[in-house]
């Protein structure tokens, strides 16, 4: 097992797919030029649009998605593994998927993941979100193979559901991914502790590219893209909400060491729940 350089691309996606492609491409090229072999973009890289009607007019089927097509070209040109944290993808039945893609250095799509947990919440500051009104939730947890290790795929709100990541770690994933568009309010309260907790309890790296700042559709996202080590330490952070990149070395041997020190996965036992 050899180490590699991972990068998070932090974006401020707008209502314009074309503008978002240009922003993402510039940052991806910066990351590759800095030595990144794996580059991850945030949730909803192709568009952030609160209006369902406007969203439906601007997104396409997977086969026609312009950002996905450009990402495939970039991965092949730059010779990198490019992880589209997620794109809004029109489905044939009229619904929408919040779908992540892992693209190989030949431009081929290696894995797809549809966000399982929908962010249906009413926050104390008056924000209200109902992702289930627009998006069809996924049903499968995905572990993908990189040349250096196995990688678990998830998106944003999934971070609050530890069972996904435990199942991925049990399947051998030494790196977990949680690209996000975390709200500013919940991010300030919980972003770092949730990312670190998922790393600690699974002895795995966590790589999470984020959206940041005030977006064209009015939402505010937290930023602070993170790469967490398997002992729970923050090894790289973009400590603001502006677009940019952050890189770190990922060494699969460190995950193995963490799991040997605290063998929580090996020690885990089934149990019965009694009472109500």
PDB file of C-alpha atoms in Angstrom:
ATOM      1  CA  UNK A   1       0.000   0.000   0.000  1.00  0.00           C
ATOM      2  CA  UNK A   2       1.429   3.362  -1.048  1.00  0.00           C
ATOM      3  CA  UNK A   3       0.446   6.852  -0.033  1.00  0.00           C
ATOM      4  CA  UNK A   4      -1.145   9.406  -2.373  1.00  0.00           C
ATOM      5  CA  UNK A   5      -2.135  13.059  -2.410  1.00  0.00           C
ATOM      6  CA  UNK A   6      -5.820  13.884  -1.969  1.00  0.00           C
ATOM      7  CA  UNK A   7      -7.386  17.280  -2.583  1.00  0.00           C
ATOM      8  CA  UNK A   8     -10.675  18.926  -1.687  1.00  0.00           C
ATOM      9  CA  UNK A   9     -12.096  21.558  -4.013  1.00  0.00           C
ATOM     10  CA  UNK A  10     -14.217  24.106  -2.151  1.00  0.00           C
ATOM     11  CA  UNK A  11     -16.820  25.843  -4.306  1.00  0.00           C
ATOM     12  CA  UNK A  12     -19.560  28.445  -4.145  1.00  0.00           C
ATOM     13  CA  UNK A  13     -21.905  26.984  -6.722  1.00  0.00           C
ATOM     14  CA  UNK A  14     -24.400  29.319  -8.344  1.00  0.00           C
ATOM     15  CA  UNK A  15     -27.578  28.915 -10.385  1.00  0.00           C
ATOM     16  CA  UNK A  16     -25.507  28.740 -13.599  1.00  0.00           C
ATOM     17  CA  UNK A  17     -24.250  25.299 -14.582  1.00  0.00           C
ATOM     18  CA  UNK A  18     -21.801  26.822 -17.072  1.00  0.00           C
ATOM     19  CA  UNK A  19     -20.310  29.139 -14.432  1.00  0.00           C
ATOM     20  CA  UNK A  20     -19.993  26.250 -12.000  1.00  0.00           C
ATOM     21  CA  UNK A  21     -18.181  24.120 -14.579  1.00  0.00           C
ATOM     22  CA  UNK A  22     -15.689  26.938 -15.141  1.00  0.00           C
ATOM     23  CA  UNK A  23     -15.157  27.461 -11.396  1.00  0.00           C
ATOM     24  CA  UNK A  24     -14.699  23.744 -10.743  1.00  0.00           C
ATOM     25  CA  UNK A  25     -12.332  23.247 -13.670  1.00  0.00           C
ATOM     26  CA  UNK A  26     -10.044  26.052 -12.537  1.00  0.00           C
ATOM     27  CA  UNK A  27      -9.810  24.628  -9.014  1.00  0.00           C
ATOM     28  CA  UNK A  28      -9.380  21.032 -10.194  1.00  0.00           C
ATOM     29  CA  UNK A  29      -6.501  22.122 -12.415  1.00  0.00           C
ATOM     30  CA  UNK A  30      -4.924  23.937  -9.466  1.00  0.00           C
ATOM     31  CA  UNK A  31      -5.190  20.792  -7.345  1.00  0.00           C
ATOM     32  CA  UNK A  32      -3.685  18.578 -10.049  1.00  0.00           C
ATOM     33  CA  UNK A  33      -0.854  21.062 -10.612  1.00  0.00           C
ATOM     34  CA  UNK A  34      -0.124  20.898  -6.875  1.00  0.00           C
ATOM     35  CA  UNK A  35       0.287  17.125  -7.113  1.00  0.00           C
ATOM     36  CA  UNK A  36      -3.164  15.783  -6.253  1.00  0.00           C
ATOM     37  CA  UNK A  37      -3.865  12.298  -7.594  1.00  0.00           C
ATOM     38  CA  UNK A  38      -7.392  12.190  -6.171  1.00  0.00           C
ATOM     39  CA  UNK A  39      -9.544  15.332  -6.325  1.00  0.00           C
ATOM     40  CA  UNK A  40     -12.985  15.700  -4.763  1.00  0.00           C
ATOM     41  CA  UNK A  41     -15.565  18.437  -5.422  1.00  0.00           C
ATOM     42  CA  UNK A  42     -18.475  19.250  -3.079  1.00  0.00           C
ATOM     43  CA  UNK A  43     -22.120  18.275  -3.024  1.00  0.00           C
ATOM     44  CA  UNK A  44     -24.196  19.909  -5.769  1.00  0.00           C
ATOM     45  CA  UNK A  45     -21.148  20.973  -7.743  1.00  0.00           C
ATOM     46  CA  UNK A  46     -23.210  21.590 -10.875  1.00  0.00           C
ATOM     47  CA  UNK A  47     -25.931  23.807  -9.389  1.00  0.00           C
ATOM     48  CA  UNK A  48     -27.403  25.146  -6.153  1.00  0.00           C
ATOM     49  CA  UNK A  49     -30.985  26.150  -6.834  1.00  0.00           C
ATOM     50  CA  UNK A  50     -33.741  26.254  -4.216  1.00  0.00           C
ATOM     51  CA  UNK A  51     -36.585  26.585  -6.730  1.00  0.00           C
ATOM     52  CA  UNK A  52     -37.620  23.114  -7.860  1.00  0.00           C
ATOM     53  CA  UNK A  53     -39.153  24.482 -11.056  1.00  0.00           C
ATOM     54  CA  UNK A  54     -35.963  26.332 -11.999  1.00  0.00           C
ATOM     55  CA  UNK A  55     -33.805  23.362 -11.040  1.00  0.00           C
ATOM     56  CA  UNK A  56     -35.783  21.038 -13.285  1.00  0.00           C
ATOM     57  CA  UNK A  57     -35.277  23.393 -16.231  1.00  0.00           C
ATOM     58  CA  UNK A  58     -31.505  23.527 -15.774  1.00  0.00           C
ATOM     59  CA  UNK A  59     -30.496  19.922 -15.075  1.00  0.00           C
ATOM     60  CA  UNK A  60     -30.283  16.989 -17.470  1.00  0.00           C
ATOM     61  CA  UNK A  61     -30.175  13.234 -17.629  1.00  0.00           C
ATOM     62  CA  UNK A  62     -26.824  11.740 -16.640  1.00  0.00           C
ATOM     63  CA  UNK A  63     -25.918  10.997 -20.253  1.00  0.00           C
ATOM     64  CA  UNK A  64     -26.349  14.673 -21.154  1.00  0.00           C
ATOM     65  CA  UNK A  65     -24.916  16.353 -18.052  1.00  0.00           C
ATOM     66  CA  UNK A  66     -22.297  18.907 -19.167  1.00  0.00           C
ATOM     67  CA  UNK A  67     -20.352  18.962 -15.892  1.00  0.00           C
ATOM     68  CA  UNK A  68     -20.059  15.189 -15.811  1.00  0.00           C
ATOM     69  CA  UNK A  69     -18.858  15.184 -19.415  1.00  0.00           C
ATOM     70  CA  UNK A  70     -16.283  17.895 -18.668  1.00  0.00           C
ATOM     71  CA  UNK A  71     -15.138  16.109 -15.505  1.00  0.00           C
ATOM     72  CA  UNK A  72     -14.557  12.921 -17.494  1.00  0.00           C
ATOM     73  CA  UNK A  73     -12.430  14.859 -19.979  1.00  0.00           C
ATOM     74  CA  UNK A  74     -10.478  16.543 -17.186  1.00  0.00           C
ATOM     75  CA  UNK A  75      -9.779  13.284 -15.346  1.00  0.00           C
ATOM     76  CA  UNK A  76      -8.359  11.794 -18.545  1.00  0.00           C
ATOM     77  CA  UNK A  77      -6.378  14.911 -19.446  1.00  0.00           C
ATOM     78  CA  UNK A  78      -4.895  15.338 -15.970  1.00  0.00           C
ATOM     79  CA  UNK A  79      -4.491  11.620 -15.214  1.00  0.00           C
ATOM     80  CA  UNK A  80      -6.328  11.848 -11.877  1.00  0.00           C
ATOM     81  CA  UNK A  81      -9.150  10.164 -10.024  1.00  0.00           C
ATOM     82  CA  UNK A  82     -11.855  12.824  -9.967  1.00  0.00           C
ATOM     83  CA  UNK A  83     -14.693  12.487  -7.459  1.00  0.00           C
ATOM     84  CA  UNK A  84     -17.698  14.643  -8.288  1.00  0.00           C
ATOM     85  CA  UNK A  85     -19.017  15.046  -4.736  1.00  0.00           C
ATOM     86  CA  UNK A  86     -22.487  15.164  -6.202  1.00  0.00           C
ATOM     87  CA  UNK A  87     -24.466  16.520  -9.124  1.00  0.00           C
ATOM     88  CA  UNK A  88     -28.185  17.110  -9.467  1.00  0.00           C
ATOM     89  CA  UNK A  89     -29.193  14.556 -12.101  1.00  0.00           C
ATOM     90  CA  UNK A  90     -32.586  14.384 -13.841  1.00  0.00           C
ATOM     91  CA  UNK A  91     -34.007  10.860 -13.757  1.00  0.00           C
ATOM     92  CA  UNK A  92     -36.067   9.280 -16.505  1.00  0.00           C
ATOM     93  CA  UNK A  93     -39.127   9.083 -14.217  1.00  0.00           C
ATOM     94  CA  UNK A  94     -39.114  12.847 -13.648  1.00  0.00           C
ATOM     95  CA  UNK A  95     -37.444  12.708 -10.237  1.00  0.00           C
ATOM     96  CA  UNK A  96     -33.973  13.979  -9.331  1.00  0.00           C
ATOM     97  CA  UNK A  97     -30.944  12.165  -7.905  1.00  0.00           C
ATOM     98  CA  UNK A  98     -28.280  13.765  -5.715  1.00  0.00           C
ATOM     99  CA  UNK A  99     -25.587  11.620  -7.311  1.00  0.00           C
ATOM    100  CA  UNK A 100     -21.846  11.324  -6.687  1.00  0.00           C
ATOM    101  CA  UNK A 101     -19.470   9.978  -9.322  1.00  0.00           C
ATOM    102  CA  UNK A 102     -15.962   8.537  -9.117  1.00  0.00           C
ATOM    103  CA  UNK A 103     -14.147   9.001 -12.426  1.00  0.00           C
ATOM    104  CA  UNK A 104     -10.912   7.198 -13.275  1.00  0.00           C
ATOM    105  CA  UNK A 105      -7.809   8.631 -14.973  1.00  0.00           C
ATOM    106  CA  UNK A 106      -9.032   7.222 -18.291  1.00  0.00           C
ATOM    107  CA  UNK A 107     -12.289   9.180 -17.999  1.00  0.00           C
ATOM    108  CA  UNK A 108     -14.420   6.136 -17.193  1.00  0.00           C
ATOM    109  CA  UNK A 109     -17.077   6.287 -14.478  1.00  0.00           C
ATOM    110  CA  UNK A 110     -15.915   3.833 -11.809  1.00  0.00           C
ATOM    111  CA  UNK A 111     -18.727   4.257  -9.271  1.00  0.00           C
ATOM    112  CA  UNK A 112     -21.971   6.105  -8.650  1.00  0.00           C
ATOM    113  CA  UNK A 113     -23.658   6.864  -5.340  1.00  0.00           C
ATOM    114  CA  UNK A 114     -27.099   8.399  -4.741  1.00  0.00           C
ATOM    115  CA  UNK A 115     -27.449  10.255  -1.426  1.00  0.00           C
ATOM    116  CA  UNK A 116     -29.465   8.067   0.934  1.00  0.00           C
ATOM    117  CA  UNK A 117     -30.590  10.482   3.642  1.00  0.00           C
ATOM    118  CA  UNK A 118     -32.707  13.486   2.733  1.00  0.00           C
ATOM    119  CA  UNK A 119     -32.196  16.732   4.657  1.00  0.00           C
ATOM    120  CA  UNK A 120     -35.782  17.328   5.851  1.00  0.00           C
ATOM    121  CA  UNK A 121     -35.369  19.694   8.793  1.00  0.00           C
ATOM    122  CA  UNK A 122     -36.614  22.876  10.438  1.00  0.00           C
ATOM    123  CA  UNK A 123     -33.701  24.768  11.984  1.00  0.00           C
ATOM    124  CA  UNK A 124     -33.843  27.141  14.983  1.00  0.00           C
ATOM    125  CA  UNK A 125     -33.015  30.180  12.821  1.00  0.00           C
ATOM    126  CA  UNK A 126     -36.114  29.622  10.687  1.00  0.00           C
ATOM    127  CA  UNK A 127     -34.451  27.764   7.826  1.00  0.00           C
ATOM    128  CA  UNK A 128     -36.577  24.922   6.509  1.00  0.00           C
ATOM    129  CA  UNK A 129     -35.395  22.263   4.078  1.00  0.00           C
ATOM    130  CA  UNK A 130     -37.288  19.411   2.407  1.00  0.00           C
ATOM    131  CA  UNK A 131     -34.903  17.585   0.103  1.00  0.00           C
ATOM    132  CA  UNK A 132     -37.371  14.726  -0.214  1.00  0.00           C
ATOM    133  CA  UNK A 133     -39.714  17.061  -2.098  1.00  0.00           C
ATOM    134  CA  UNK A 134     -37.216  17.145  -4.970  1.00  0.00           C
ATOM    135  CA  UNK A 135     -34.754  14.275  -4.667  1.00  0.00           C
ATOM    136  CA  UNK A 136     -35.242  10.524  -4.768  1.00  0.00           C
ATOM    137  CA  UNK A 137     -33.165   8.929  -1.990  1.00  0.00           C
ATOM    138  CA  UNK A 138     -30.644   6.255  -2.817  1.00  0.00           C
ATOM    139  CA  UNK A 139     -30.791   2.748  -1.382  1.00  0.00           C
ATOM    140  CA  UNK A 140     -27.215   1.433  -1.640  1.00  0.00           C
ATOM    141  CA  UNK A 141     -24.043   2.204   0.285  1.00  0.00           C
ATOM    142  CA  UNK A 142     -21.068   2.169  -2.078  1.00  0.00           C
ATOM    143  CA  UNK A 143     -17.435   1.161  -1.561  1.00  0.00           C
ATOM    144  CA  UNK A 144     -15.224   1.956  -4.551  1.00  0.00           C
ATOM    145  CA  UNK A 145     -11.706   0.799  -5.342  1.00  0.00           C
ATOM    146  CA  UNK A 146      -8.923   3.342  -5.763  1.00  0.00           C
ATOM    147  CA  UNK A 147      -5.403   2.151  -6.671  1.00  0.00           C
ATOM    148  CA  UNK A 148      -4.244   2.815  -3.118  1.00  0.00           C
ATOM    149  CA  UNK A 149      -7.207   1.773  -0.945  1.00  0.00           C
ATOM    150  CA  UNK A 150     -10.941   1.225  -0.787  1.00  0.00           C
ATOM    151  CA  UNK A 151     -13.106   4.333  -0.469  1.00  0.00           C
ATOM    152  CA  UNK A 152     -16.586   4.667   1.018  1.00  0.00           C
ATOM    153  CA  UNK A 153     -18.977   7.111  -0.651  1.00  0.00           C
ATOM    154  CA  UNK A 154     -21.557   9.292   1.094  1.00  0.00           C
ATOM    155  CA  UNK A 155     -22.947  12.834   0.788  1.00  0.00           C
ATOM    156  CA  UNK A 156     -23.496  15.609   3.366  1.00  0.00           C
ATOM    157  CA  UNK A 157     -26.416  14.714   5.691  1.00  0.00           C
ATOM    158  CA  UNK A 158     -25.344  11.049   5.536  1.00  0.00           C
ATOM    159  CA  UNK A 159     -22.563  12.025   7.981  1.00  0.00           C
ATOM    160  CA  UNK A 160     -25.137  11.943  10.809  1.00  0.00           C
ATOM    161  CA  UNK A 161     -25.896   8.252  10.198  1.00  0.00           C
ATOM    162  CA  UNK A 162     -22.849   6.286  11.420  1.00  0.00           C
ATOM    163  CA  UNK A 163     -24.097   2.872  10.281  1.00  0.00           C
ATOM    164  CA  UNK A 164     -23.282   3.725   6.661  1.00  0.00           C
ATOM    165  CA  UNK A 165     -19.642   4.318   7.481  1.00  0.00           C
ATOM    166  CA  UNK A 166     -19.324   1.325   9.783  1.00  0.00           C
ATOM    167  CA  UNK A 167     -20.606  -0.931   7.016  1.00  0.00           C
ATOM    168  CA  UNK A 168     -18.072   0.580   4.625  1.00  0.00           C
ATOM    169  CA  UNK A 169     -15.215   0.190   7.117  1.00  0.00           C
ATOM    170  CA  UNK A 170     -16.198  -3.430   7.722  1.00  0.00           C
ATOM    171  CA  UNK A 171     -15.915  -3.921   3.961  1.00  0.00           C
ATOM    172  CA  UNK A 172     -12.341  -2.640   4.054  1.00  0.00           C
ATOM    173  CA  UNK A 173     -12.769   1.060   3.295  1.00  0.00           C
ATOM    174  CA  UNK A 174      -9.783   2.968   4.716  1.00  0.00           C
ATOM    175  CA  UNK A 175     -11.031   6.324   3.418  1.00  0.00           C
ATOM    176  CA  UNK A 176     -14.542   7.696   3.878  1.00  0.00           C
ATOM    177  CA  UNK A 177     -15.933  10.600   1.866  1.00  0.00           C
ATOM    178  CA  UNK A 178     -18.618  13.110   2.824  1.00  0.00           C
ATOM    179  CA  UNK A 179     -18.712  15.971   0.276  1.00  0.00           C
ATOM    180  CA  UNK A 180     -21.231  18.503   1.491  1.00  0.00           C
ATOM    181  CA  UNK A 181     -23.204  21.718   1.272  1.00  0.00           C
ATOM    182  CA  UNK A 182     -23.610  22.084   5.047  1.00  0.00           C
ATOM    183  CA  UNK A 183     -25.692  25.025   6.216  1.00  0.00           C
ATOM    184  CA  UNK A 184     -23.709  27.709   8.020  1.00  0.00           C
ATOM    185  CA  UNK A 185     -25.690  27.174  11.239  1.00  0.00           C
ATOM    186  CA  UNK A 186     -25.273  23.402  11.469  1.00  0.00           C
ATOM    187  CA  UNK A 187     -21.719  23.555  10.147  1.00  0.00           C
ATOM    188  CA  UNK A 188     -20.553  25.958  12.843  1.00  0.00           C
ATOM    189  CA  UNK A 189     -22.041  23.642  15.476  1.00  0.00           C
ATOM    190  CA  UNK A 190     -21.318  20.151  14.180  1.00  0.00           C
ATOM    191  CA  UNK A 191     -19.161  19.953  11.025  1.00  0.00           C
ATOM    192  CA  UNK A 192     -15.789  19.281  12.610  1.00  0.00           C
ATOM    193  CA  UNK A 193     -16.971  16.985  15.380  1.00  0.00           C
ATOM    194  CA  UNK A 194     -19.019  14.799  13.015  1.00  0.00           C
ATOM    195  CA  UNK A 195     -16.162  14.406  10.546  1.00  0.00           C
ATOM    196  CA  UNK A 196     -13.683  13.595  13.320  1.00  0.00           C
ATOM    197  CA  UNK A 197     -16.090  11.142  14.957  1.00  0.00           C
ATOM    198  CA  UNK A 198     -16.560   9.170  11.724  1.00  0.00           C
ATOM    199  CA  UNK A 199     -12.769   8.987  11.339  1.00  0.00           C
ATOM    200  CA  UNK A 200     -12.104   7.936  14.956  1.00  0.00           C
ATOM    201  CA  UNK A 201     -14.783   5.280  15.248  1.00  0.00           C
ATOM    202  CA  UNK A 202     -13.743   3.629  11.971  1.00  0.00           C
ATOM    203  CA  UNK A 203      -9.985   4.195  11.997  1.00  0.00           C
ATOM    204  CA  UNK A 204     -10.284   5.740   8.540  1.00  0.00           C
ATOM    205  CA  UNK A 205      -9.352   8.889   6.683  1.00  0.00           C
ATOM    206  CA  UNK A 206     -12.241  11.249   6.020  1.00  0.00           C
ATOM    207  CA  UNK A 207     -12.127  13.535   2.979  1.00  0.00           C
ATOM    208  CA  UNK A 208     -14.907  16.109   2.675  1.00  0.00           C
ATOM    209  CA  UNK A 209     -15.033  18.911   0.115  1.00  0.00           C
ATOM    210  CA  UNK A 210     -17.568  21.605   0.958  1.00  0.00           C
ATOM    211  CA  UNK A 211     -19.622  24.414  -0.467  1.00  0.00           C
ATOM    212  CA  UNK A 212     -18.955  27.753   1.221  1.00  0.00           C
ATOM    213  CA  UNK A 213     -20.357  31.257   1.488  1.00  0.00           C
ATOM    214  CA  UNK A 214     -23.557  33.019   0.439  1.00  0.00           C
ATOM    215  CA  UNK A 215     -24.925  31.528  -2.758  1.00  0.00           C
ATOM    216  CA  UNK A 216     -26.929  33.069  -5.569  1.00  0.00           C
ATOM    217  CA  UNK A 217     -30.092  31.311  -4.406  1.00  0.00           C
ATOM    218  CA  UNK A 218     -29.729  32.871  -0.930  1.00  0.00           C
ATOM    219  CA  UNK A 219     -28.513  29.906   1.077  1.00  0.00           C
ATOM    220  CA  UNK A 220     -25.419  30.118   3.266  1.00  0.00           C
ATOM    221  CA  UNK A 221     -22.998  27.215   3.507  1.00  0.00           C
ATOM    222  CA  UNK A 222     -20.191  26.668   5.980  1.00  0.00           C
ATOM    223  CA  UNK A 223     -17.119  25.818   3.903  1.00  0.00           C
ATOM    224  CA  UNK A 224     -14.155  24.461   5.916  1.00  0.00           C
ATOM    225  CA  UNK A 225     -13.312  21.560   3.603  1.00  0.00           C
ATOM    226  CA  UNK A 226     -11.537  18.920   5.684  1.00  0.00           C
ATOM    227  CA  UNK A 227      -9.176  15.979   5.470  1.00  0.00           C
ATOM    228  CA  UNK A 228      -9.134  14.025   8.732  1.00  0.00           C
ATOM    229  CA  UNK A 229      -6.594  11.376   9.673  1.00  0.00           C
ATOM    230  CA  UNK A 230      -7.632   7.937  11.004  1.00  0.00           C
ATOM    231  CA  UNK A 231      -6.663   8.921  14.555  1.00  0.00           C
ATOM    232  CA  UNK A 232      -9.134  11.815  14.354  1.00  0.00           C
ATOM    233  CA  UNK A 233      -6.666  14.628  13.770  1.00  0.00           C
ATOM    234  CA  UNK A 234      -7.389  17.408  11.273  1.00  0.00           C
ATOM    235  CA  UNK A 235      -4.511  17.079   8.820  1.00  0.00           C
ATOM    236  CA  UNK A 236      -5.760  19.684   6.319  1.00  0.00           C
ATOM    237  CA  UNK A 237      -8.473  22.335   6.408  1.00  0.00           C
ATOM    238  CA  UNK A 238      -9.536  25.248   4.258  1.00  0.00           C
ATOM    239  CA  UNK A 239     -10.277  27.426   7.276  1.00  0.00           C
ATOM    240  CA  UNK A 240     -12.840  29.741   5.635  1.00  0.00           C
ATOM    241  CA  UNK A 241     -15.807  29.683   3.255  1.00  0.00           C
ATOM    242  CA  UNK A 242     -14.135  31.030   0.103  1.00  0.00           C
ATOM    243  CA  UNK A 243     -13.510  28.870  -2.990  1.00  0.00           C
ATOM    244  CA  UNK A 244     -10.123  27.171  -2.962  1.00  0.00           C
ATOM    245  CA  UNK A 245      -8.278  23.884  -2.586  1.00  0.00           C
ATOM    246  CA  UNK A 246      -6.661  21.966   0.245  1.00  0.00           C
ATOM    247  CA  UNK A 247      -4.353  18.948  -0.055  1.00  0.00           C
ATOM    248  CA  UNK A 248      -2.931  16.257   2.203  1.00  0.00           C
ATOM    249  CA  UNK A 249      -1.111  12.942   2.005  1.00  0.00           C
ATOM    250  CA  UNK A 250      -3.260   9.863   2.599  1.00  0.00           C
ATOM    251  CA  UNK A 251      -1.312   6.809   3.780  1.00  0.00           C
ATOM    252  CA  UNK A 252      -3.324   3.565   3.997  1.00  0.00           C
ATOM    253  CA  UNK A 253      -0.819   2.212   6.530  1.00  0.00           C
ATOM    254  CA  UNK A 254      -1.997   4.844   9.017  1.00  0.00           C
ATOM    255  CA  UNK A 255      -5.523   3.468   8.863  1.00  0.00           C
ATOM    256  CA  UNK A 256      -4.197  -0.013   9.590  1.00  0.00           C
ATOM    257  CA  UNK A 257      -2.215   1.340  12.571  1.00  0.00           C
ATOM    258  CA  UNK A 258      -5.282   3.104  13.982  1.00  0.00           C
ATOM    259  CA  UNK A 259      -7.370  -0.066  13.716  1.00  0.00           C
ATOM    260  CA  UNK A 260      -4.654  -2.067  15.447  1.00  0.00           C
ATOM    261  CA  UNK A 261      -4.437   0.426  18.318  1.00  0.00           C
ATOM    262  CA  UNK A 262      -8.207   0.536  18.840  1.00  0.00           C
ATOM    263  CA  UNK A 263      -9.706  -2.586  17.244  1.00  0.00           C
ATOM    264  CA  UNK A 264     -13.296  -1.371  17.551  1.00  0.00           C
ATOM    265  CA  UNK A 265     -14.400  -3.004  14.313  1.00  0.00           C
ATOM    266  CA  UNK A 266     -12.894  -6.371  15.287  1.00  0.00           C
ATOM    267  CA  UNK A 267     -14.316  -6.114  18.823  1.00  0.00           C
ATOM    268  CA  UNK A 268     -17.833  -5.198  17.750  1.00  0.00           C
ATOM    269  CA  UNK A 269     -20.547  -7.618  18.862  1.00  0.00           C
ATOM    270  CA  UNK A 270     -24.200  -8.118  18.077  1.00  0.00           C
ATOM    271  CA  UNK A 271     -26.595  -7.494  20.951  1.00  0.00           C
ATOM    272  CA  UNK A 272     -30.241  -7.586  21.849  1.00  0.00           C
ATOM    273  CA  UNK A 273     -32.227  -4.452  22.699  1.00  0.00           C
ATOM    274  CA  UNK A 274     -34.483  -4.992  25.728  1.00  0.00           C
ATOM    275  CA  UNK A 275     -37.200  -2.646  26.880  1.00  0.00           C
ATOM    276  CA  UNK A 276     -38.885   0.307  25.236  1.00  0.00           C
TER     277      UNK A 276
END
